[in-house]
mmCIF file of C-alpha atoms in Angstrom:
data_model
loop_
_atom_site.group_PDB
_atom_site.id
_atom_site.type_symbol
_atom_site.label_atom_id
_atom_site.label_comp_id
_atom_site.label_asym_id
_atom_site.label_seq_id
_atom_site.Cartn_x
_atom_site.Cartn_y
_atom_site.Cartn_z
ATOM 1 C CA UNK A 28 -0.243 -0.297 -0.259
ATOM 2 C CA UNK A 29 2.922 2.229 0.298
ATOM 3 C CA UNK A 30 4.603 1.687 -2.968
ATOM 4 C CA UNK A 31 1.283 2.820 -4.682
ATOM 5 C CA UNK A 32 0.942 6.183 -2.563
ATOM 6 C CA UNK A 33 4.766 7.630 -3.051
ATOM 7 C CA UNK A 34 3.857 6.231 -6.709
ATOM 8 C CA UNK A 35 0.684 8.501 -6.482
ATOM 9 C CA UNK A 36 3.042 11.013 -4.414
ATOM 10 C CA UNK A 37 5.515 11.394 -7.267
ATOM 11 C CA UNK A 38 3.366 11.355 -9.907
ATOM 12 C CA UNK A 39 1.532 13.863 -8.158
ATOM 13 C CA UNK A 40 5.388 16.456 -8.598
ATOM 14 C CA UNK A 41 6.114 15.367 -12.052
ATOM 15 C CA UNK A 42 2.584 16.699 -12.740
ATOM 16 C CA UNK A 43 2.872 19.754 -10.644
ATOM 17 C CA UNK A 44 6.287 20.514 -12.768
ATOM 18 C CA UNK A 45 5.167 20.798 -15.626
ATOM 19 C CA UNK A 46 1.917 22.210 -14.503
ATOM 20 C CA UNK A 47 4.241 25.603 -14.143
ATOM 21 C CA UNK A 48 4.881 28.262 -16.452
ATOM 22 C CA UNK A 49 7.543 27.664 -18.838
ATOM 23 C CA UNK A 50 9.923 29.424 -17.474
ATOM 24 C CA UNK A 51 10.044 27.924 -14.440
ATOM 25 C CA UNK A 52 9.619 24.101 -15.734
ATOM 26 C CA UNK A 53 13.921 22.840 -15.386
ATOM 27 C CA UNK A 54 15.833 22.733 -18.387
ATOM 28 C CA UNK A 55 17.410 19.775 -20.758
ATOM 29 C CA UNK A 56 20.524 20.327 -21.987
ATOM 30 C CA UNK A 57 19.496 19.689 -25.705
ATOM 31 C CA UNK A 58 21.693 17.475 -27.858
ATOM 32 C CA UNK A 59 25.126 15.750 -26.667
ATOM 33 C CA UNK A 60 27.816 18.807 -25.360
ATOM 34 C CA UNK A 61 31.300 19.525 -26.573
ATOM 35 C CA UNK A 62 33.751 17.275 -24.317
ATOM 36 C CA UNK A 63 36.238 19.180 -23.435
ATOM 37 C CA UNK A 64 39.761 17.951 -25.908
ATOM 38 C CA UNK A 65 43.727 19.152 -24.064
ATOM 39 C CA UNK A 66 46.395 18.086 -26.460
ATOM 40 C CA UNK A 67 49.770 17.366 -25.503
ATOM 41 C CA UNK A 68 50.974 21.341 -24.786
ATOM 42 C CA UNK A 69 48.412 21.620 -22.310
ATOM 43 C CA UNK A 70 45.585 23.806 -24.774
ATOM 44 C CA UNK A 71 42.383 23.213 -23.874
ATOM 45 C CA UNK A 72 39.253 23.287 -26.534
ATOM 46 C CA UNK A 73 35.911 23.019 -25.893
ATOM 47 C CA UNK A 74 34.811 20.275 -28.722
ATOM 48 C CA UNK A 75 36.583 19.382 -31.800
ATOM 49 C CA UNK A 76 35.837 21.810 -34.060
ATOM 50 C CA UNK A 77 37.235 24.306 -32.010
ATOM 51 C CA UNK A 78 40.607 22.290 -31.478
ATOM 52 C CA UNK A 79 40.589 22.576 -35.532
ATOM 53 C CA UNK A 80 39.931 25.740 -36.317
ATOM 54 C CA UNK A 81 43.044 26.866 -33.569
ATOM 55 C CA UNK A 82 45.117 23.536 -35.662
ATOM 56 C CA UNK A 83 43.815 25.036 -39.258
ATOM 57 C CA UNK A 84 42.782 21.404 -39.815
ATOM 58 C CA UNK A 85 39.432 20.034 -41.310
ATOM 59 C CA UNK A 86 36.408 18.634 -39.054
ATOM 60 C CA UNK A 87 35.675 15.858 -40.805
ATOM 61 C CA UNK A 88 38.977 15.343 -41.527
ATOM 62 C CA UNK A 89 40.400 15.192 -37.778
ATOM 63 C CA UNK A 90 37.238 13.234 -36.852
ATOM 64 C CA UNK A 91 38.159 10.330 -39.335
ATOM 65 C CA UNK A 92 40.980 10.458 -38.170
ATOM 66 C CA UNK A 93 39.681 10.136 -34.418
ATOM 67 C CA UNK A 94 38.089 7.314 -35.283
ATOM 68 C CA UNK A 95 40.870 5.358 -37.525
ATOM 69 C CA UNK A 96 42.662 5.339 -33.380
ATOM 70 C CA UNK A 97 44.973 8.568 -34.202
ATOM 71 C CA UNK A 98 46.586 9.911 -31.092
ATOM 72 C CA UNK A 99 44.886 13.581 -31.575
ATOM 73 C CA UNK A 100 47.954 15.163 -31.642
ATOM 74 C CA UNK A 101 48.432 13.634 -34.720
ATOM 75 C CA UNK A 102 44.664 14.270 -36.171
ATOM 76 C CA UNK A 103 45.384 18.452 -35.856
ATOM 77 C CA UNK A 104 48.628 18.638 -37.119
ATOM 78 C CA UNK A 105 49.077 15.853 -39.756
ATOM 79 C CA UNK A 106 48.208 18.244 -42.990
ATOM 80 C CA UNK A 107 46.120 16.103 -45.475
ATOM 81 C CA UNK A 108 47.077 13.561 -47.435
ATOM 82 C CA UNK A 109 50.498 13.045 -45.109
ATOM 83 C CA UNK A 110 52.546 10.632 -46.858
ATOM 84 C CA UNK A 111 55.386 9.634 -44.335
ATOM 85 C CA UNK A 112 55.362 8.804 -40.045
ATOM 86 C CA UNK A 113 58.477 8.803 -37.950
ATOM 87 C CA UNK A 114 59.408 6.409 -34.936
ATOM 88 C CA UNK A 115 61.908 7.998 -32.622
ATOM 89 C CA UNK A 116 65.258 5.876 -34.492
ATOM 90 C CA UNK A 117 63.973 8.528 -37.738
ATOM 91 C CA UNK A 118 62.459 4.440 -39.741
ATOM 92 C CA UNK A 119 60.006 5.713 -41.831
ATOM 93 C CA UNK A 120 56.148 4.112 -42.836
ATOM 94 C CA UNK A 121 53.883 5.172 -44.987
ATOM 95 C CA UNK A 122 51.008 4.193 -42.340
ATOM 96 C CA UNK A 123 50.607 4.441 -38.143
ATOM 97 C CA UNK A 124 48.770 1.402 -38.649
ATOM 98 C CA UNK A 125 51.676 0.088 -39.914
ATOM 99 C CA UNK A 126 53.850 1.855 -37.388
ATOM 100 C CA UNK A 127 52.167 0.663 -35.305
ATOM 101 C CA UNK A 128 51.904 -3.364 -36.487
ATOM 102 C CA UNK A 129 55.666 -3.248 -36.324
ATOM 103 C CA UNK A 130 55.984 -2.515 -32.902
ATOM 104 C CA UNK A 131 53.856 -4.777 -32.244
ATOM 105 C CA UNK A 132 51.685 -2.798 -30.220
ATOM 106 C CA UNK A 133 47.399 -1.787 -30.724
ATOM 107 C CA UNK A 134 46.846 1.797 -32.533
ATOM 108 C CA UNK A 135 44.417 2.484 -29.833
ATOM 109 C CA UNK A 136 46.466 1.947 -26.903
ATOM 110 C CA UNK A 137 48.656 3.902 -28.637
ATOM 111 C CA UNK A 138 46.937 6.408 -28.692
ATOM 112 C CA UNK A 139 46.408 7.011 -25.404
ATOM 113 C CA UNK A 140 49.830 6.342 -24.267
ATOM 114 C CA UNK A 141 50.759 9.846 -27.133
ATOM 115 C CA UNK A 142 47.846 11.344 -25.803
ATOM 116 C CA UNK A 143 47.815 11.500 -22.438
ATOM 117 C CA UNK A 144 51.722 12.322 -22.644
ATOM 118 C CA UNK A 145 53.842 9.367 -22.534
ATOM 119 C CA UNK A 146 57.021 10.001 -25.494
ATOM 120 C CA UNK A 147 56.404 8.446 -28.606
ATOM 121 C CA UNK A 148 60.212 5.597 -27.700
ATOM 122 C CA UNK A 149 57.315 4.549 -24.333
ATOM 123 C CA UNK A 150 54.267 4.659 -26.275
ATOM 124 C CA UNK A 151 55.370 2.371 -28.912
ATOM 125 C CA UNK A 152 57.745 -0.256 -27.548
ATOM 126 C CA UNK A 153 56.740 -0.498 -23.936
ATOM 127 C CA UNK A 154 54.703 -3.874 -22.872
ATOM 128 C CA UNK A 155 50.954 -3.056 -22.259
ATOM 129 C CA UNK A 156 50.364 -3.296 -18.600
ATOM 130 C CA UNK A 157 54.178 -0.787 -17.922
ATOM 131 C CA UNK A 158 54.349 3.284 -17.311
ATOM 132 C CA UNK A 159 57.629 4.669 -18.086
ATOM 133 C CA UNK A 160 59.174 5.948 -14.670
ATOM 134 C CA UNK A 161 58.859 9.305 -15.014
ATOM 135 C CA UNK A 162 54.515 8.479 -15.099
ATOM 136 C CA UNK A 163 54.474 5.862 -12.481
ATOM 137 C CA UNK A 164 54.304 8.411 -9.305
ATOM 138 C CA UNK A 165 51.407 10.338 -11.736
ATOM 139 C CA UNK A 166 49.370 7.370 -12.480
ATOM 140 C CA UNK A 167 47.908 4.801 -10.926
ATOM 141 C CA UNK A 168 47.170 2.809 -14.159
ATOM 142 C CA UNK A 169 49.474 1.688 -16.734
ATOM 143 C CA UNK A 170 47.930 1.989 -20.324
#
């Protein structure tokens, strides 16, 4: 019986809220809110569009690159139709995927590491589950 009473009270409260004039009703934010992005230099952007404007890149290109697990910095800095990627020792790779395959690391793991501030060498070379010594004190969990 108490459950029925609580249900009725809850419905009455709901009805009261929507009986109020529009300006007094609770507002819902429509649509997805922009995600805050931080690049490797510490610049903060409110959404990918803001980052693309700052770097002079196409939003569609950056979105496509991030969907393909590119690090944010690469997605923003690399020019359209980029010809090559270089590792920490200067080896040239045609694609980011090719570089990650060479070092036997998942592209998503590499992207998370690189965006988190890891050096290119550490992001490519350290086995999954390991954290560079300089970052070990800062993070509880390794990538």
